[in-house]
mmCIF file of C-alpha atoms in Angstrom:
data_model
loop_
_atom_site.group_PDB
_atom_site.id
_atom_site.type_symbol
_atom_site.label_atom_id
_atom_site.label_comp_id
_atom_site.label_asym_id
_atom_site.label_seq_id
_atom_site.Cartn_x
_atom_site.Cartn_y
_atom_site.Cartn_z
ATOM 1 C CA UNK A 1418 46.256 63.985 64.353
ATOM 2 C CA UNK A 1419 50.297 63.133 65.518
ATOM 3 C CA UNK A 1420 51.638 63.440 62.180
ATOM 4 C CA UNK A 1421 49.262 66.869 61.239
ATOM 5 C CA UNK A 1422 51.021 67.724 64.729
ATOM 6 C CA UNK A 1423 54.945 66.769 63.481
ATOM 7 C CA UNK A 1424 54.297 68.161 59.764
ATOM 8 C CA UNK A 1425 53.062 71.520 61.982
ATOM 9 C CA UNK A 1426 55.682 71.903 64.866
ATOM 10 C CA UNK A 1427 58.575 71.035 61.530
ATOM 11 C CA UNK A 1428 57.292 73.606 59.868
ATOM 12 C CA UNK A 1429 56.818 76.621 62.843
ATOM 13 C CA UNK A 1430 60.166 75.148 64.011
ATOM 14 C CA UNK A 1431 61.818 75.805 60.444
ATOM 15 C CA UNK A 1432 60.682 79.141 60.518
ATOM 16 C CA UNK A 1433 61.372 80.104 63.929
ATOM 17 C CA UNK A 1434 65.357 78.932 62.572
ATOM 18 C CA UNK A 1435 65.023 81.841 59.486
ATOM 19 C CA UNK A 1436 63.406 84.263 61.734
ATOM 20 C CA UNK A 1437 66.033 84.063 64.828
ATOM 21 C CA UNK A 1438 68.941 83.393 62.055
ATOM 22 C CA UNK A 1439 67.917 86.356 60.745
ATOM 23 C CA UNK A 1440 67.999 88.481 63.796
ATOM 24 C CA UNK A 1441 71.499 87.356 64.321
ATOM 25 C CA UNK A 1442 72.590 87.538 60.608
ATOM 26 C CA UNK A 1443 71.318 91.396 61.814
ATOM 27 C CA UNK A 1444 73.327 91.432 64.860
ATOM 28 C CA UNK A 1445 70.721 91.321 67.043
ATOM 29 C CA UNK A 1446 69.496 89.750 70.327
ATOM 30 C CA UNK A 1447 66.503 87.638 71.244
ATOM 31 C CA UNK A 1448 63.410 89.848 71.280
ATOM 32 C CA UNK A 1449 60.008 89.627 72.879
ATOM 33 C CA UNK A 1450 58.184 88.486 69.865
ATOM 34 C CA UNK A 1451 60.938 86.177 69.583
ATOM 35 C CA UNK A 1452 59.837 84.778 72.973
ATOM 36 C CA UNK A 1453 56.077 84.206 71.697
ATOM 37 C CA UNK A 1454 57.258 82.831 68.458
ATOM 38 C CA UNK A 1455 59.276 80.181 70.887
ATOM 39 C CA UNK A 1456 55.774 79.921 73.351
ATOM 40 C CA UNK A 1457 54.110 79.100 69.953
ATOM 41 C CA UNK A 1458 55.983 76.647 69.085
ATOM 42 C CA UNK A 1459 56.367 74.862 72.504
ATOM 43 C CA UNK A 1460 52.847 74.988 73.233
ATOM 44 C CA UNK A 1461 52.768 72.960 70.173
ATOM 45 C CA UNK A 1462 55.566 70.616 71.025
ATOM 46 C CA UNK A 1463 53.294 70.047 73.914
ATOM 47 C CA UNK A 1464 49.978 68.993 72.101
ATOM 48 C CA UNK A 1465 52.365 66.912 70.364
ATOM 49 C CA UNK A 1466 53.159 65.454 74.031
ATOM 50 C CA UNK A 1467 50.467 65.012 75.390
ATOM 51 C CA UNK A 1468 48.426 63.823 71.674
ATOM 52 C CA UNK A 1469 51.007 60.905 71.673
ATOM 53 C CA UNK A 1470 51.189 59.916 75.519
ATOM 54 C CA UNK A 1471 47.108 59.410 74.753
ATOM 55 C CA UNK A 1472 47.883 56.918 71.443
ATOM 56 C CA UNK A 1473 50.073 54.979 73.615
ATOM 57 C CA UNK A 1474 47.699 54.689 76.568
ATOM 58 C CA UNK A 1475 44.865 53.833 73.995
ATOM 59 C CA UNK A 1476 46.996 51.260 73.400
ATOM 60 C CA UNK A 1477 48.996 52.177 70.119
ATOM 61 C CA UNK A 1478 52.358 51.800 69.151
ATOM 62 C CA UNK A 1479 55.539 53.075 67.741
ATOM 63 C CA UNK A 1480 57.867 51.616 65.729
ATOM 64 C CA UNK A 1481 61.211 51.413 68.428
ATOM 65 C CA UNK A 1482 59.585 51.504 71.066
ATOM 66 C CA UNK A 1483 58.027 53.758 73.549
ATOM 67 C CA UNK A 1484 61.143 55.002 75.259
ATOM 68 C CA UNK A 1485 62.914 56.095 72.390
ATOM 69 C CA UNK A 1486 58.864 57.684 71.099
ATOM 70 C CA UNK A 1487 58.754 59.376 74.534
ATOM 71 C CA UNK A 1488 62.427 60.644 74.783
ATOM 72 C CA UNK A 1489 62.017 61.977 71.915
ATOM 73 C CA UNK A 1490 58.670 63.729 72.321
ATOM 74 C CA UNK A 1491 60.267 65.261 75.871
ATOM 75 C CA UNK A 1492 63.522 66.291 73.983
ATOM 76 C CA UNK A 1493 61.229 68.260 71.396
ATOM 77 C CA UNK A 1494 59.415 69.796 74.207
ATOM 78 C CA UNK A 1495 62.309 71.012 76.440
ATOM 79 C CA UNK A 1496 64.818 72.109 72.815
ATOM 80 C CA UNK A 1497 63.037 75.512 72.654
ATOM 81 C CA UNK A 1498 63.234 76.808 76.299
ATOM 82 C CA UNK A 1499 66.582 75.190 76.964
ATOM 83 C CA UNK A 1500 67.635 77.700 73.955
ATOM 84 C CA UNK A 1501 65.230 80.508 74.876
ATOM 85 C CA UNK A 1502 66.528 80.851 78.309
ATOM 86 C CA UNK A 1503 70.201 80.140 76.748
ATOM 87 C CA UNK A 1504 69.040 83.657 75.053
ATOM 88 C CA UNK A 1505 68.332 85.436 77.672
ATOM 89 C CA UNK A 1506 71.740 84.964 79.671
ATOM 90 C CA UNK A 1507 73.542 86.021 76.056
ATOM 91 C CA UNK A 1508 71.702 89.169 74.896
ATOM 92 C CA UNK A 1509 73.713 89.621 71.814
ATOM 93 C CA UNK A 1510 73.437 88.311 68.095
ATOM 94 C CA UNK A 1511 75.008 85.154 69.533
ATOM 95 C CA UNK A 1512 71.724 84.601 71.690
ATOM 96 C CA UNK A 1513 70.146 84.602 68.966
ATOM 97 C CA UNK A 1514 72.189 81.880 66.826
ATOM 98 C CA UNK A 1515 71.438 79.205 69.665
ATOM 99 C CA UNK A 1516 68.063 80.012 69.625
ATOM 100 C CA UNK A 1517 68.056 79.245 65.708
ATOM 101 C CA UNK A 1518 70.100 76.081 66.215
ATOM 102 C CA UNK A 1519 67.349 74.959 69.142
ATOM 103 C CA UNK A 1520 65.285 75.687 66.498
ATOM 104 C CA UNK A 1521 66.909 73.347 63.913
ATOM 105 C CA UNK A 1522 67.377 70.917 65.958
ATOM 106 C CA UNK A 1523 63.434 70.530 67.341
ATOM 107 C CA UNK A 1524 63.035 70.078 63.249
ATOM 108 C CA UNK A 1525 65.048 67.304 63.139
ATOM 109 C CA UNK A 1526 63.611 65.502 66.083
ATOM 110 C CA UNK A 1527 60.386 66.051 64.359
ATOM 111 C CA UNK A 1528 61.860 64.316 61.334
ATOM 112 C CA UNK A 1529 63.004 60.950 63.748
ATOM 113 C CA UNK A 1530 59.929 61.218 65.406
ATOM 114 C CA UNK A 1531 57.931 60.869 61.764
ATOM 115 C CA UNK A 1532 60.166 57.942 61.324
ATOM 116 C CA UNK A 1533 58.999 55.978 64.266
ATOM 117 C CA UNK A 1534 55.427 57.237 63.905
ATOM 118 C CA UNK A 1535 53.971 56.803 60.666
ATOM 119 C CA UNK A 1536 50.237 55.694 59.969
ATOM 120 C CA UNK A 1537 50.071 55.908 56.273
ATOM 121 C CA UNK B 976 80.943 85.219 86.738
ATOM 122 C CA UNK B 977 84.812 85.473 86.432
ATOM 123 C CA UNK B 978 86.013 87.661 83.650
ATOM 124 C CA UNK B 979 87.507 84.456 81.952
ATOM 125 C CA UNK B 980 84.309 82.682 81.232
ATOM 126 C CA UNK B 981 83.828 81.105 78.506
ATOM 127 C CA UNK B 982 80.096 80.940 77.755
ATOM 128 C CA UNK B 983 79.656 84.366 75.623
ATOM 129 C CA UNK B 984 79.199 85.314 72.598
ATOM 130 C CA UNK B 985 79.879 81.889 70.244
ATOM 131 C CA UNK B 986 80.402 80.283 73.181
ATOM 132 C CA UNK B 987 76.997 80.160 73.990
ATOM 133 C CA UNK B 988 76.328 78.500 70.822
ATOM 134 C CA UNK B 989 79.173 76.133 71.140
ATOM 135 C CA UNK B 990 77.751 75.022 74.771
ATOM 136 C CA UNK B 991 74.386 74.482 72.862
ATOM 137 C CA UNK B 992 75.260 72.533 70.752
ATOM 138 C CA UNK B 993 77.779 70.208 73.132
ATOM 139 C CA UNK B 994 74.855 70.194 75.547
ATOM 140 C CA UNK B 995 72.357 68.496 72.727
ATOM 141 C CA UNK B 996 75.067 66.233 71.771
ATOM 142 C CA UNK B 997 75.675 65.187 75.502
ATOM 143 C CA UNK B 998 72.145 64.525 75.625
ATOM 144 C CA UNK B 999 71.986 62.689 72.257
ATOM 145 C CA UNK B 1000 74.864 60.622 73.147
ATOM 146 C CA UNK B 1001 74.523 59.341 76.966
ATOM 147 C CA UNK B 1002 70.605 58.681 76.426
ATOM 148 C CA UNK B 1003 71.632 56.892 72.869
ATOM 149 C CA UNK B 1004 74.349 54.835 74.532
ATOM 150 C CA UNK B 1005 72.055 54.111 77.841
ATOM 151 C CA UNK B 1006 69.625 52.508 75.733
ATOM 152 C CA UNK B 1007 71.503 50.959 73.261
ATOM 153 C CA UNK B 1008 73.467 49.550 76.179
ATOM 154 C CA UNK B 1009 70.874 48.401 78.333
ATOM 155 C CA UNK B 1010 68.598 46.872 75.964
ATOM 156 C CA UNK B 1011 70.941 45.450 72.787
ATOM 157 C CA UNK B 1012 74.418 45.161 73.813
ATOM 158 C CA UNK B 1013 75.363 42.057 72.107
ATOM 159 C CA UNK B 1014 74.429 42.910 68.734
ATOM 160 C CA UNK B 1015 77.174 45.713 68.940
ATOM 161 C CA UNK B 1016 79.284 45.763 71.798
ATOM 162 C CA UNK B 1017 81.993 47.871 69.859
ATOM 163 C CA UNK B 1018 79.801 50.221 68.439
ATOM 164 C CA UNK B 1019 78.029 51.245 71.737
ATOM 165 C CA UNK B 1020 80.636 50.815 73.767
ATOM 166 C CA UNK B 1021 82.256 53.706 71.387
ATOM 167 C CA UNK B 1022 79.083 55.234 71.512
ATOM 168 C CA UNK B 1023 79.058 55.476 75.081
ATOM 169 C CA UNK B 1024 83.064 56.876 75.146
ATOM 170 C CA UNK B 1025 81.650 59.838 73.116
ATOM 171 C CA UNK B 1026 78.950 60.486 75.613
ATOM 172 C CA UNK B 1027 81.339 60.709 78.557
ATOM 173 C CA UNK B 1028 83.779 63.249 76.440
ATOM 174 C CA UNK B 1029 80.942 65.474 75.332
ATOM 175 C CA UNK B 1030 79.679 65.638 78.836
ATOM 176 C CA UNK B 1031 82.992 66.465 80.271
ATOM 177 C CA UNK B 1032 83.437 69.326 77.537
ATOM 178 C CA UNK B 1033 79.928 70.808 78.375
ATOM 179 C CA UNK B 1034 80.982 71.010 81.963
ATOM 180 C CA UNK B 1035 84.433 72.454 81.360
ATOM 181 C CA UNK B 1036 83.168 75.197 78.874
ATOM 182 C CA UNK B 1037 80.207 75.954 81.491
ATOM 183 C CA UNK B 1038 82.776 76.087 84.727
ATOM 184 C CA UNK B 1039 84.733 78.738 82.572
ATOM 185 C CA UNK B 1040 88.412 79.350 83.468
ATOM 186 C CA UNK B 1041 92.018 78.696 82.371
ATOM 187 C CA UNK B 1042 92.493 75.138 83.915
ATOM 188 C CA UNK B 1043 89.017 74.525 82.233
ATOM 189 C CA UNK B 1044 90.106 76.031 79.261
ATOM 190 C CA UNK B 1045 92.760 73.503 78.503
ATOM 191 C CA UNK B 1046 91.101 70.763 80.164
ATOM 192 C CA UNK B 1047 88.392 71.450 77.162
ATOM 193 C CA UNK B 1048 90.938 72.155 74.349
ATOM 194 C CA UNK B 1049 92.320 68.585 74.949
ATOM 195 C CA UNK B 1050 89.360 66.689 75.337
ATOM 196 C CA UNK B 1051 87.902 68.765 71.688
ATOM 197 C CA UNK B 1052 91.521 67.762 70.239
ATOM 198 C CA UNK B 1053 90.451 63.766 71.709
ATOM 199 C CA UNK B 1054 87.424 63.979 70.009
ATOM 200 C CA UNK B 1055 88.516 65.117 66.782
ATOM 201 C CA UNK B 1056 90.898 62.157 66.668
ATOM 202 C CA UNK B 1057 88.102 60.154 67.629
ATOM 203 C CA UNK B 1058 85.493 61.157 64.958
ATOM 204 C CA UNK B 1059 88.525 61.004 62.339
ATOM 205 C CA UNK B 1060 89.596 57.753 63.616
ATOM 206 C CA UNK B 1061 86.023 55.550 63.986
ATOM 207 C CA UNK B 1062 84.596 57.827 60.916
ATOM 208 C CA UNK B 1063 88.009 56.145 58.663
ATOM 209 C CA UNK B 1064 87.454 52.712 60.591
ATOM 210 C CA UNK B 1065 83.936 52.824 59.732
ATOM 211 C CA UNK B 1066 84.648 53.625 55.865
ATOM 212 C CA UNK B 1067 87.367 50.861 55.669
ATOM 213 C CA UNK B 1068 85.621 47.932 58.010
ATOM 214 C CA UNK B 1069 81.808 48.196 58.227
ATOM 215 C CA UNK B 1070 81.569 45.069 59.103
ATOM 216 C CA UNK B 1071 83.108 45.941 62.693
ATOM 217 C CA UNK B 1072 79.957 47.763 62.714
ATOM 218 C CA UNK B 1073 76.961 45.913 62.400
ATOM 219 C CA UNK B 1074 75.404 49.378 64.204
ATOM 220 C CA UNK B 1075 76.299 52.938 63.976
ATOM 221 C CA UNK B 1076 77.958 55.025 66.668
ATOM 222 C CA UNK B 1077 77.440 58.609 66.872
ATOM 223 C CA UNK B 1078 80.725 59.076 64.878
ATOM 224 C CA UNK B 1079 79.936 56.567 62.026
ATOM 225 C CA UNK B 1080 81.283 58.320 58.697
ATOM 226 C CA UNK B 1081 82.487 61.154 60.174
ATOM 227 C CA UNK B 1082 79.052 61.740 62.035
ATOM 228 C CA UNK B 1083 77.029 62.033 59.101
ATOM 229 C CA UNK B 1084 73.405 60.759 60.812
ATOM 230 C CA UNK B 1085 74.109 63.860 63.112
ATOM 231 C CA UNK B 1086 74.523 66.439 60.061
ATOM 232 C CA UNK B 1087 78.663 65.788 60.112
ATOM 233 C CA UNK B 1088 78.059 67.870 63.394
ATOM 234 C CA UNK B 1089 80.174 65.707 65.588
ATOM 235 C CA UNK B 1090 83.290 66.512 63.047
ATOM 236 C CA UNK B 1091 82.559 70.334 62.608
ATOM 237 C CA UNK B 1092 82.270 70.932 66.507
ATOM 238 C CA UNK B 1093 85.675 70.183 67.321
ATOM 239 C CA UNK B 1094 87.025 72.512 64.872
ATOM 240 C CA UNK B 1095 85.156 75.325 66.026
ATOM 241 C CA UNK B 1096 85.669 74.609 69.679
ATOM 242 C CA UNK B 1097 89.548 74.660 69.165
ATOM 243 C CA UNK B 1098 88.963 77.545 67.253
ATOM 244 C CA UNK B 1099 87.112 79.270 70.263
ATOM 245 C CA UNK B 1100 88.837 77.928 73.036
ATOM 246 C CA UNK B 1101 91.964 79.439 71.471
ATOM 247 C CA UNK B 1102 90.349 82.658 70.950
ATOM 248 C CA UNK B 1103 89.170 82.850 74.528
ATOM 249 C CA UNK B 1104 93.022 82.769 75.566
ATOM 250 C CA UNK B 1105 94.023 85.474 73.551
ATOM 251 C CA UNK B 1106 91.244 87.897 74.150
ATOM 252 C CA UNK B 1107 91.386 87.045 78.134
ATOM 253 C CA UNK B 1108 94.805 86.606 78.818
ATOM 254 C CA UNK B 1109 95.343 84.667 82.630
ATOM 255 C CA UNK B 1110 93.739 87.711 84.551
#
């Protein structure tokens, strides 16, 4: 279920990077469907959450630790709106751009969070 | 807002991206710190140096004007030096290193961004004087 979850939110993360990348590469701001693309993938960020706070209180656990599992499930969860609301202050193509690179970055939290939770 | 602020356009993106880094850093170095000091006191210690510099350049670039300005120029020409200077010593002398600091080989576990964000924010920063001269 977690790593369906991480492969998922990678994935909707990675294209969430192309799609805002490409409305700056168009000179562009931030558009509504923008903002549901970013609810999307937050809301999923936030299975994610929640999903792995359960594993832990059923008693599983990851491989550093659970701060460094939990820090990093919290900084995937707040990456998007940080940038989303980043957007809104800068409505240009620039707005956009840190959107993308919120984007990018959620993806590679994902990654480190696949490192320290893998049940093969 | 003052009309020399410098979160706009790129700037945005350049406080994003210092802001993730602070973030990375301080709750990197906290840890590290207060759970495994003595395996690598130089390398979090370092660790923890970087934190406090990309903080301070968040909050400069966010406060916006000229005092901030420069402020943030030097502290992005400090950390260049620094991610050139532990990125060589870390090359040469990995066994000072027994753990990796955030500017290990010239950043490379963070995507060489701790080396390329210096460079852009002099870049910017210099920008911002010309196209808002002291007003």
């Amino acid at each position: 279920m977690l790593n369906a979850l991480t492969l998922t939110v990678s994935l909707a993360a990675l294209a969430l990077a192309a799609w805002c990348g490409f409305a700056a590469y168009r000179d562009q701001p931030t558009k509504d469907w923008h903002f549901a693309g970013m609810a999307v993938v937050t809301v999923l960020a936030l299975a994610q959450l929640v999903v792995g706070v359960v594993r832990l209180a059923q008693g599983d656990e990851a491989d550093e630790g659970t701060a460094i599992f939990v820090a990093y499930l919290l900084g995937a969860l707040f990456a998007l709106p940080a940038a989303g609301f980043m957007s809104l202050v800068e409505r240009s193509r620039w707005g956009s751009a840190t959107v993308a690179a919120g984007a990018v970055v959620l993806a590679v939290l994902e990654v480190r969070l696949h490192d320290i939770w893998w049940e093969g | 807002m003052t009309a020399d602020r410098l979160v706009k356009g790129p700037g945005m993106l350049l406080v994003w991206l210092y802001g993730v880094m602070s973030v990375g850093a301080v709750s990197r170095s906290a840890y590290q710190i207060a759970t495994e000091f003595d395996r690598a006191p130089l390398a979090y210690s370092l660790s923890a140096v970087a934190a406090v510099v990309y903080v301070f350049i968040t909050y400069t670039l966010v406060r916006g004007g000229e005092t901030a300005r420069r402020a943030a120029l030097v502290c992005c020409a400090a950390e260049l030096v620094g991610v050139l200077t532990i990125g060589t010593w870390t090359v040469l002398d990995p066994a000072a290193f027994p753990d990796t600091t955030v500017w290990s080989e010239f950043g490379y576990g963070y995507v060489f961004i701790p080396v390329l964000l210096p460079v852009t924010g002099i870049l910017w920063l210099r920008r911002a004087r010309r196209v808002a001269p002291a007003a």
